[in-house]
Amino acid sequence: DEQHEEGVARLKRYVVQCVKDVVQPFYDKSLITKTQFKEIAKKSSEKITTEELKHNPTGWTTSGGLKEFLAHGRAKNIQKVVEGYLHIIKGSPKKGDSSRKKAHAAAAASASASASDPAPTA
């Protein structure tokens, strides 16, 4: 039905936005390529959306926006999924390469901050 389709579409939009917010700092710091960004964003979004729909088959049908969506503890889960795909696709920094480790840690901290306090949506 129409409400179900709208709820699923809203859920997908929220997940994609959250995933992009988490991945963007890694791209901005040149830790991943544009192709890797797209691959991580796509795989993470698909996995998170699939899991969310298992628990809530109607999608996100409440009138609450993105902040309410994240208020249900989803930010940390999204962060974990994205970091898992980052590790799979990019791999870990080389041992002894402290500058890359510091950049990776800074990007992760920035991503964590943006995932827990996303920009308001109109």
Short mmCIF file of C-alpha atoms in Angstrom, two decimals:
data_model
loop_
_atom_site.label_atom_id
_atom_site.label_comp_id
_atom_site.label_asym_id
_atom_site.label_seq_id
_atom_site.Cartn_x
_atom_site.Cartn_y
_atom_site.Cartn_z
CA ASP A 1 0.00 0.00 0.00
CA GLU A 2 1.00 3.64 -0.41
CA GLN A 3 1.84 4.29 3.26
CA HIS A 4 4.11 1.23 3.32
CA GLU A 5 5.97 2.35 0.19
CA GLU A 6 6.35 5.86 1.59
CA GLY A 7 7.68 4.48 4.90
CA VAL A 8 10.23 2.28 3.15
CA ALA A 9 11.34 5.17 0.90
CA ARG A 10 11.73 7.44 3.94
CA LEU A 11 13.75 4.77 5.75
CA LYS A 12 16.06 4.38 2.75
CA ARG A 13 16.59 8.17 2.51
CA TYR A 14 17.47 8.40 6.20
CA VAL A 15 19.86 5.45 6.05
CA VAL A 16 21.62 6.76 2.93
CA GLN A 17 22.02 10.22 4.49
CA CYS A 18 23.42 8.80 7.73
CA VAL A 19 25.82 6.48 5.90
CA LYS A 20 27.10 9.31 3.70
CA ASP A 21 27.65 11.47 6.79
CA VAL A 22 29.79 8.72 8.32
CA VAL A 23 31.80 7.94 5.16
CA GLN A 24 32.37 11.54 4.02
CA PRO A 25 35.24 12.38 6.45
CA PHE A 26 37.24 9.41 5.14
CA TYR A 27 36.82 10.68 1.59
CA ASP A 28 37.56 14.29 2.57
CA LYS A 29 40.86 13.19 4.11
CA SER A 30 41.70 11.16 0.98
CA LEU A 31 41.69 7.90 2.90
CA ILE A 32 39.34 6.37 0.33
CA THR A 33 38.69 6.97 -3.35
CA LYS A 34 35.42 8.14 -4.88
CA THR A 35 34.79 4.59 -6.10
CA GLN A 36 35.42 3.20 -2.61
CA PHE A 37 33.13 5.87 -1.14
CA LYS A 38 30.33 4.79 -3.46
CA GLU A 39 30.90 1.09 -2.80
CA ILE A 40 31.00 1.53 0.99
CA ALA A 41 27.93 3.79 0.96
CA LYS A 42 25.95 1.40 -1.25
CA LYS A 43 26.81 -1.79 0.63
CA SER A 44 26.34 -0.19 4.05
CA SER A 45 23.01 1.37 3.08
CA GLU A 46 21.72 -1.91 1.65
CA LYS A 47 22.72 -3.90 4.72
CA ILE A 48 21.30 -1.40 7.21
CA THR A 49 18.04 -0.98 5.27
CA THR A 50 17.59 -4.76 5.02
CA GLU A 51 18.15 -5.18 8.77
CA GLU A 52 15.83 -2.28 9.63
CA LEU A 53 13.07 -3.73 7.44
CA LYS A 54 13.38 -7.09 9.23
CA HIS A 55 12.52 -5.34 12.49
CA ASN A 56 10.07 -2.83 11.04
CA PRO A 57 8.61 -4.06 7.72
CA THR A 58 6.62 -0.86 7.18
CA GLY A 59 9.75 1.29 7.11
CA TRP A 60 9.74 4.63 8.90
CA THR A 61 6.10 5.68 8.95
CA THR A 62 6.17 8.08 11.90
CA SER A 63 6.16 11.79 11.27
CA GLY A 64 9.48 12.23 13.09
CA GLY A 65 12.45 13.30 11.03
CA LEU A 66 16.04 12.19 10.81
CA LYS A 67 16.90 13.19 14.40
CA GLU A 68 14.10 11.00 15.74
CA PHE A 69 15.24 8.15 13.51
CA LEU A 70 18.74 8.42 14.99
CA ALA A 71 17.40 8.85 18.53
CA HIS A 72 16.53 5.16 18.58
CA GLY A 73 20.21 4.14 18.90
CA ARG A 74 20.79 3.73 15.20
CA ALA A 75 23.79 6.07 14.89
CA LYS A 76 26.18 3.63 16.60
CA ASN A 77 24.90 0.70 14.55
CA ILE A 78 25.31 2.65 11.32
CA GLN A 79 28.84 3.64 12.40
CA LYS A 80 29.75 -0.01 13.06
CA VAL A 81 28.44 -1.24 9.71
CA VAL A 82 30.24 1.52 7.80
CA GLU A 83 33.50 0.89 9.66
CA GLY A 84 33.18 -2.81 8.84
CA TYR A 85 32.88 -2.08 5.13
CA LEU A 86 35.69 0.48 5.35
CA HIS A 87 37.91 -2.20 6.79
CA ILE A 88 36.87 -4.76 4.17
CA ILE A 89 37.16 -2.45 1.17
CA LYS A 90 40.09 -0.28 2.22
CA GLY A 91 41.87 -2.54 4.65
CA SER A 92 43.84 -1.43 7.67
CA PRO A 93 46.65 1.11 7.48
CA LYS A 94 50.14 -0.39 7.14
CA LYS A 95 51.92 -1.19 10.39
CA GLY A 96 54.21 1.59 11.48
CA ASP A 97 52.47 4.20 9.32
CA SER A 98 51.47 6.47 12.16
CA SER A 99 50.44 9.39 9.95
CA ARG A 100 47.81 7.24 8.24
CA LYS A 101 46.68 5.84 11.58
CA LYS A 102 46.29 9.35 12.97
CA ALA A 103 44.38 10.48 9.88
CA HIS A 104 42.15 7.39 10.08
CA ALA A 105 41.48 8.00 13.78
CA ALA A 106 40.70 11.67 13.12
CA ALA A 107 38.31 10.76 10.32
CA ALA A 108 36.61 8.17 12.51
CA ALA A 109 36.21 10.69 15.33
CA SER A 110 34.79 13.22 12.89
CA ALA A 111 32.42 10.64 11.45
CA SER A 112 31.27 9.64 14.92
CA ALA A 113 30.53 13.25 15.78
CA SER A 114 28.58 13.83 12.57
CA ALA A 115 26.59 10.59 12.98
CA SER A 116 25.52 11.46 16.50
CA ASP A 117 24.61 15.06 15.65
CA PRO A 118 23.45 15.16 12.01
CA ALA A 119 22.59 18.35 10.23
CA PRO A 120 18.90 19.18 10.43
CA THR A 121 16.82 18.30 7.40
CA ALA A 122 14.14 20.47 5.89
#
